Coordinates of C-alpha atoms and ligand atoms in Angstrom, one line a residue:
X24 CA 0.8 35.8 6.4
X25 CA 3.0 34.3 5.1
X26 CA 1.9 32.1 2.3
X27 CA 2.1 28.0 3.1
X28 CA 5.1 26.5 1.5
X29 CA 4.2 23.2 -0.6
X30 CA 6.8 21.2 -1.3
X31 CA 7.4 19.1 -4.8
X32 CA 8.2 15.9 -5.7
X33 CA 8.7 15.0 -9.7
X34 CA 7.6 18.8 -10.1
X35 CA 8.5 17.9 -14.0
X36 CA 6.4 15.2 -14.5
X37 CA 2.9 14.7 -15.6
X38 CA 1.2 15.3 -12.2
X39 CA 3.8 17.7 -11.6
X40 CA 3.4 20.4 -13.8
X41 CA -0.5 20.9 -13.8
X42 CA -0.3 20.8 -10.2
X43 CA 2.0 24.1 -9.6
X44 CA 0.1 26.2 -11.6
X45 CA -3.1 24.3 -9.4
X46 CA -1.2 25.5 -6.6
X47 CA 0.9 29.1 -7.1
X48 CA -3.3 29.7 -8.7
X49 CA -4.7 29.5 -4.6
X50 CA -2.1 31.1 -3.3
X51 CA 1.1 28.5 -1.6
X52 CA 4.7 28.7 -2.4
X53 CA 5.4 25.9 -4.0
X54 CA 8.9 24.2 -3.7
X55 CA 10.2 21.8 -6.0
X56 CA 12.8 19.4 -6.8
X57 CA 13.2 17.6 -9.8
X58 CA 16.0 15.0 -11.5
X59 CA 15.4 18.0 -14.3
X60 CA 16.0 21.7 -13.8
X61 CA 12.3 23.0 -14.6
X62 CA 11.4 24.6 -17.6
X63 CA 11.4 28.8 -17.4
X64 CA 7.8 28.7 -17.1
X65 CA 6.7 26.6 -14.6
X66 CA 10.2 27.9 -12.0
X67 CA 8.0 31.4 -12.3
X68 CA 5.3 29.8 -10.6
X69 CA 7.9 28.4 -7.7
X70 CA 9.4 30.3 -4.9
X71 CA 12.2 28.1 -4.7
X72 CA 12.6 24.7 -7.4
X73 CA 15.9 22.6 -6.2
X74 CA 17.4 20.0 -9.3
X75 CA 18.6 16.0 -8.0
X76 CA 17.9 13.4 -6.3
X77 CA 14.7 12.1 -3.7
X78 CA 17.4 9.6 -3.1
X79 CA 19.8 12.4 -1.5
X80 CA 18.9 12.6 2.1
X81 CA 20.9 16.5 2.1
X82 CA 19.3 17.5 -1.0
X83 CA 15.9 16.9 1.4
X84 CA 18.0 17.6 4.8
X85 CA 18.7 20.7 3.1
X86 CA 14.8 21.7 1.8
X87 CA 13.6 21.5 5.4
X88 CA 15.6 22.8 6.8
X89 CA 15.7 26.0 4.7
X90 CA 11.9 26.4 3.9
X91 CA 8.6 24.9 7.0
X92 CA 6.8 22.6 5.5
X93 CA 2.9 22.3 5.8
X94 CA 2.5 20.2 3.2
X95 CA 4.0 17.1 0.6
X96 CA 3.4 15.9 -2.7
X97 CA 5.2 13.3 -3.3
X98 CA 4.7 13.0 -7.2
X99 CA 8.4 11.5 -7.9
X100 CA 8.3 7.6 -9.6
X101 CA 9.6 5.1 -12.1
X102 CA 6.2 3.8 -13.6
X103 CA 5.3 0.7 -13.8
X104 CA 6.1 -0.3 -17.6
X105 CA 10.0 1.8 -16.0
X106 CA 9.4 -0.5 -12.8
X107 CA 9.3 -4.5 -14.9
X108 CA 12.6 -3.2 -16.9
X109 CA 15.2 -1.9 -13.6
X110 CA 12.8 -4.0 -10.8
X111 CA 15.8 -2.6 -8.5
X112 CA 15.7 0.2 -9.5
X113 CA 11.4 1.3 -9.0
X114 CA 11.8 -0.4 -6.0
X115 CA 15.4 2.2 -4.7
X116 CA 13.8 5.3 -6.3
X117 CA 9.9 4.5 -5.6
X118 CA 10.6 2.4 -1.7
X119 CA 13.3 4.4 -0.3
X120 CA 13.2 7.4 -1.7
X121 CA 9.1 7.3 0.0
X122 CA 10.7 6.1 3.0
X123 CA 13.2 9.0 3.2
X124 CA 10.6 12.3 1.9
X125 CA 8.1 10.6 5.0
X126 CA 10.7 11.0 7.6
X127 CA 11.4 14.2 6.2
X128 CA 7.3 14.6 6.4
X129 CA 7.5 13.7 9.9
X130 CA 10.9 16.0 11.4
X131 CA 8.9 18.6 10.1
X132 CA 5.8 18.1 11.7
X133 CA 7.3 17.6 15.3
X134 CA 9.5 21.3 14.3
X135 CA 6.1 22.4 14.2
X136 CA 3.9 21.0 16.7
X137 CA 1.7 19.6 13.9
X138 CA 0.9 17.1 11.3
X139 CA 2.0 18.1 7.9
X140 CA -0.1 16.7 5.1
X141 CA 1.8 14.1 3.0
X142 CA -0.2 13.9 -0.8
X143 CA 0.6 10.6 -2.4
X144 CA -0.5 9.9 -6.2
X145 CA -1.0 6.0 -5.8
X146 CA -2.5 3.9 -8.6
X147 CA -5.5 1.3 -10.4
X148 CA -1.0 -0.5 -11.1
X149 CA -1.8 -1.9 -7.2
X150 CA -4.9 -4.1 -8.1
X151 CA -4.1 -7.8 -9.7
X152 CA -6.9 -9.6 -11.3
X153 CA -5.4 -13.4 -13.0
X154 CA -7.8 -12.5 -15.9
X155 CA -10.4 -11.0 -18.3
X156 CA -13.0 -13.7 -17.8
X157 CA -13.0 -12.2 -14.1
X158 CA -12.0 -8.6 -14.7
X159 CA -15.3 -7.7 -16.3
X160 CA -17.0 -10.0 -14.2
X161 CA -15.9 -8.3 -10.9
X162 CA -16.1 -4.5 -12.3
X163 CA -15.5 -1.6 -10.7
X164 CA -13.0 -3.0 -7.9
X165 CA -13.4 -1.4 -3.8
X166 CA -10.3 -0.3 -2.2
X167 CA -9.6 -3.2 -0.3
X168 CA -10.2 -6.2 -3.7
X169 CA -7.7 -7.8 -5.5
X170 CA -4.5 -6.3 -3.9
X171 CA -2.3 -8.5 -5.4
X172 CA -0.7 -6.3 -8.1
X173 CA 2.0 -7.8 -10.9
X174 CA 5.0 -5.9 -11.3
X175 CA 7.4 -3.8 -8.7
X176 CA 5.4 -0.2 -9.5
X177 CA 2.6 -1.6 -7.9
X178 CA 4.6 -3.3 -5.5
X179 CA 6.0 -0.5 -4.3
X180 CA 2.7 1.7 -4.0
X181 CA 1.1 -0.3 -2.7
X182 CA 3.9 -1.3 0.1
X183 CA 4.0 3.0 0.5
X184 CA 0.4 3.0 1.3
X185 CA 1.0 1.4 4.1
X186 CA 4.3 3.4 5.0
X187 CA 1.8 6.5 5.4
X188 CA -0.3 4.4 7.1
X189 CA 1.7 3.2 9.6
X190 CA 3.9 6.9 10.0
X191 CA 0.4 8.9 10.4
X192 CA -0.8 6.5 12.9
X193 CA 2.1 4.4 14.7
X194 CA 5.8 5.8 14.0
X195 CA 7.4 5.8 16.7
X196 CA 4.7 3.6 18.7
X197 CA 7.1 2.9 21.7
X198 CA 9.5 5.9 23.2
X199 CA 9.7 9.1 24.4
X200 CA 8.5 10.7 20.6
X201 CA 5.3 8.8 21.3
X202 CA 3.5 11.5 20.9
X203 CA 5.0 13.3 18.8
X204 CA 3.1 14.6 16.5
X205 CA 3.0 13.1 13.0
X206 CA 2.3 13.6 10.0
X207 CA -1.2 13.1 8.3
X208 CA -1.0 10.6 4.9
X209 CA -3.7 11.2 2.4
X210 CA -3.7 8.6 -0.5
X211 CA -5.4 8.3 -4.0
X212 CA -4.9 5.7 -6.5
X213 CA -5.1 6.7 -10.1
X214 CA -6.7 5.5 -13.2
X215 CA -4.3 6.4 -16.3
X216 CA -4.0 9.8 -17.0
X217 CA -3.9 11.5 -19.7
X218 CA -2.9 15.6 -19.9
X219 CA -2.9 18.1 -22.7
X220 CA 0.4 19.1 -22.1
X221 CA 2.5 16.7 -21.6
X222 CA 2.6 12.5 -22.6
X223 CA 3.9 10.3 -19.6
X224 CA 6.6 8.4 -19.4
X225 CA 7.5 4.8 -18.9
X226 CA 4.2 4.0 -17.7
X227 CA 1.2 1.4 -19.2
X228 CA -1.2 3.3 -19.4
X229 CA 0.2 5.8 -22.1
X230 CA -1.4 4.5 -24.6
X231 CA -4.4 6.3 -24.3
X232 CA -2.2 9.9 -24.4
X233 CA 0.2 9.7 -26.2
X234 CA -2.4 8.3 -28.8
X235 CA -3.7 11.3 -28.8
X236 CA -0.8 13.0 -28.7
X237 CA 1.1 11.5 -31.6
X238 CA -2.7 11.9 -33.8
X239 CA -1.8 15.6 -33.1
X240 CA 1.2 15.9 -34.7
X241 CA 0.5 13.1 -37.7
X242 CA 3.0 10.5 -36.5
X243 CA 1.7 7.2 -37.5
X244 CA 1.4 4.9 -33.5
X245 CA 1.4 1.5 -32.9
X246 CA -0.7 0.5 -29.7
X247 CA 1.2 -1.5 -27.7
X248 CA -2.3 -2.8 -26.0
X249 CA -5.4 -5.2 -28.5
X250 CA -8.0 -2.3 -29.7
X251 CA -10.4 -4.7 -26.6
X252 CA -7.4 -3.1 -23.6
X253 CA -9.8 -1.6 -21.6
X254 CA -8.8 0.5 -17.9
X255 CA -10.0 3.4 -16.4
X256 CA -8.8 7.2 -17.4
X257 CA -8.9 10.4 -15.5
X258 CA -8.8 14.1 -17.7
X259 CA -5.1 15.9 -16.0
X260 CA -7.9 18.8 -14.6
X261 CA -9.3 16.2 -12.2
X262 CA -6.4 14.5 -10.7
X263 CA -5.1 18.1 -10.1
X264 CA -8.6 18.4 -8.4
X265 CA -9.0 15.0 -6.7
X266 CA -5.3 16.0 -4.4
X267 CA -5.9 18.8 -4.0
X268 CA -9.1 18.3 -3.0
X269 CA -8.0 15.1 -0.3
X270 CA -5.5 17.9 1.1
X271 CA -8.5 20.2 1.8
X272 CA -10.4 17.8 3.4
X273 CA -10.9 17.3 7.3
X274 CA -8.5 14.8 8.7
X275 CA -12.2 13.6 10.8
X276 CA -13.7 13.2 7.6
X277 CA -10.8 10.6 6.4
X278 CA -11.9 7.0 7.4
X279 CA -8.8 6.1 5.3
X280 CA -5.1 6.9 4.6
X281 CA -6.2 5.8 0.8
X282 CA -9.0 6.3 -1.8
X283 CA -9.7 5.0 -5.5
X284 CA -10.9 7.9 -8.1
X285 CA -12.4 7.4 -12.0
X286 CA -14.1 9.0 -14.4
X287 CA -14.5 7.4 -16.9
X288 CA -13.2 3.4 -18.3
X289 CA -13.1 3.2 -22.1
X290 CA -10.8 0.5 -24.7
X291 CA -7.9 1.2 -26.0
X292 CA -10.0 1.1 -29.7
X293 CA -12.2 3.5 -28.1
X294 CA -10.0 6.4 -27.6
X295 CA -8.5 4.9 -31.4
X296 CA -11.6 6.3 -32.2
X297 CA -12.3 8.9 -30.4
X298 CA -9.3 10.3 -31.6
X299 CA -10.6 9.5 -35.5
X300 CA -13.8 11.9 -35.1
X301 CA -10.5 14.6 -34.1
X302 CA -8.0 14.0 -36.3
X303 CA -9.5 11.5 -39.7
X304 CA -5.6 11.3 -40.5
X305 CA -4.3 9.0 -37.7
X306 CA -3.2 6.4 -38.4
X307 CA -2.8 3.8 -35.9
X308 CA -2.9 0.7 -35.4
X309 CA -2.2 -2.3 -32.9
X310 CA 1.4 -3.8 -32.9
X311 CA 0.4 -5.7 -28.9
X312 CA 3.3 -6.5 -26.2
X313 CA 2.4 -9.8 -24.6
X314 CA 4.1 -8.3 -21.4
X315 CA 2.5 -4.9 -20.8
X316 CA -0.9 -6.1 -22.1
X317 CA -0.4 -9.0 -19.7
X318 CA -0.4 -6.1 -17.5
X319 CA -2.9 -3.7 -18.6
X320 CA -5.4 -6.4 -18.9
X321 CA -4.4 -6.9 -14.7
X322 CA -5.3 -3.7 -13.5
X323 CA -9.7 -3.4 -12.7
X324 CA -11.8 -2.3 -15.5
X325 CA -13.1 0.3 -13.8
X326 CA -12.1 1.6 -9.8
X327 CA -15.6 2.0 -7.4
X328 CA -14.7 5.8 -6.1
X329 CA -17.7 5.6 -3.7
X330 CA -16.5 5.7 -0.8
X331 CA -14.1 8.7 -2.1
X332 CA -17.7 10.9 -3.4
X333 CA -18.8 10.4 0.6
X334 CA -16.0 11.7 2.3
X335 CA -14.1 14.4 0.9
X336 CA -17.2 15.2 -1.7
X337 CA -14.8 13.5 -4.7
X338 CA -16.7 14.2 -8.4
X339 CA -15.3 13.3 -11.4
X340 CA -15.8 16.9 -13.7
X341 CA -15.2 15.4 -16.9
X342 CA -16.2 11.8 -18.6
X343 CA -14.7 10.9 -21.8
X344 CA -16.6 13.4 -23.3
X345 CA -16.1 16.6 -21.6
X346 CA -12.8 15.4 -21.4
X347 CA -11.7 15.2 -26.0
X348 CA -14.3 18.1 -26.5
X349 CA -13.7 20.6 -23.7
X350 CA -9.4 20.2 -23.0
X351 CA -7.8 17.8 -24.2
X352 CA -8.9 18.4 -27.9
X353 CA -8.7 22.3 -27.6
X354 CA -5.2 21.8 -25.8
X355 CA -3.8 19.8 -27.5
X356 CA -4.2 22.0 -30.4
X357 CA -3.3 25.2 -29.1
X358 CA 0.3 23.5 -28.2
X359 CA 0.3 21.7 -31.9
Ligands
LIG15 N1 0.2 5.4 -14.5 C1 0.7 4.4 -13.8 C2 1.1 3.5 -14.9 O1 0.8 3.4 -15.8 C3 0.0 3.8 -14.0 O2 -0.2 4.6 -12.3 O3 1.7 3.1 -15.0

């Protein structure tokens, strides 16, 4: 039997690179689309790689025509800080681009006569806490609460979650195609992610990974939020595990299309202290950027992931200590 084909957009990004390794190890045939060509190391893990833009519908049609895609991981996006610098471009890439992928995956579902599973990384950025006092008071936030984002990226992700739910349950509900196979959309709202391999670009949770990677390279780091700023974070292997876990879950067990996942919640100061324990010469100072700090303050202090735990058995493997001791530090020491 041939291997099931998985399409990964944004494959050259932070999540993408780690996910490729996992999908390859799990026996999938991986097809990728990214603006930039994949490095040789990752190309070797793929059946085919396309360098191109998800806004290019002809490219997506070509990809769909050449492969029987059973699963889509749509990772390509402009993150929250980048999105504030160019909100219209963010909307184009994050919303229109997602619409192109949903349409393609739905056509593919009809062609195959069964639901293509569509995995979508959403974000803590879909939440908007009014102020730090309320954020502290509320603590862990459930999926349906505080869905009032203050960034273009957050608005885009929240809307695309709705689009995915719509495509799964209602797309073309009037008309001849009302009984045709639809796609099967599943989204995960990630906290800030930290990888030993890569530093993200254009995000607002980037202070966590940037601090660590700067210290490992002996570079000074000026943190764009104050030491008190606190949000949840997750180590990259857990992020990949959650995506694969949700992919593998039986549809009947899923009570919703959108799930929070959590691991640990720490302040910038706690991350800095941890980094200094590992790299005692680390030069970390604080130079808060008022807007980026406000965005971080608008994100919840932690995510309530009890629905993911109940529906599909989500459980993070890495708490704060394990993330540093067993994953980040060994990985980063080997890298630099
Ligand atoms: N990590 C993202 C960002 O900072 C949030 O999902 O924009």
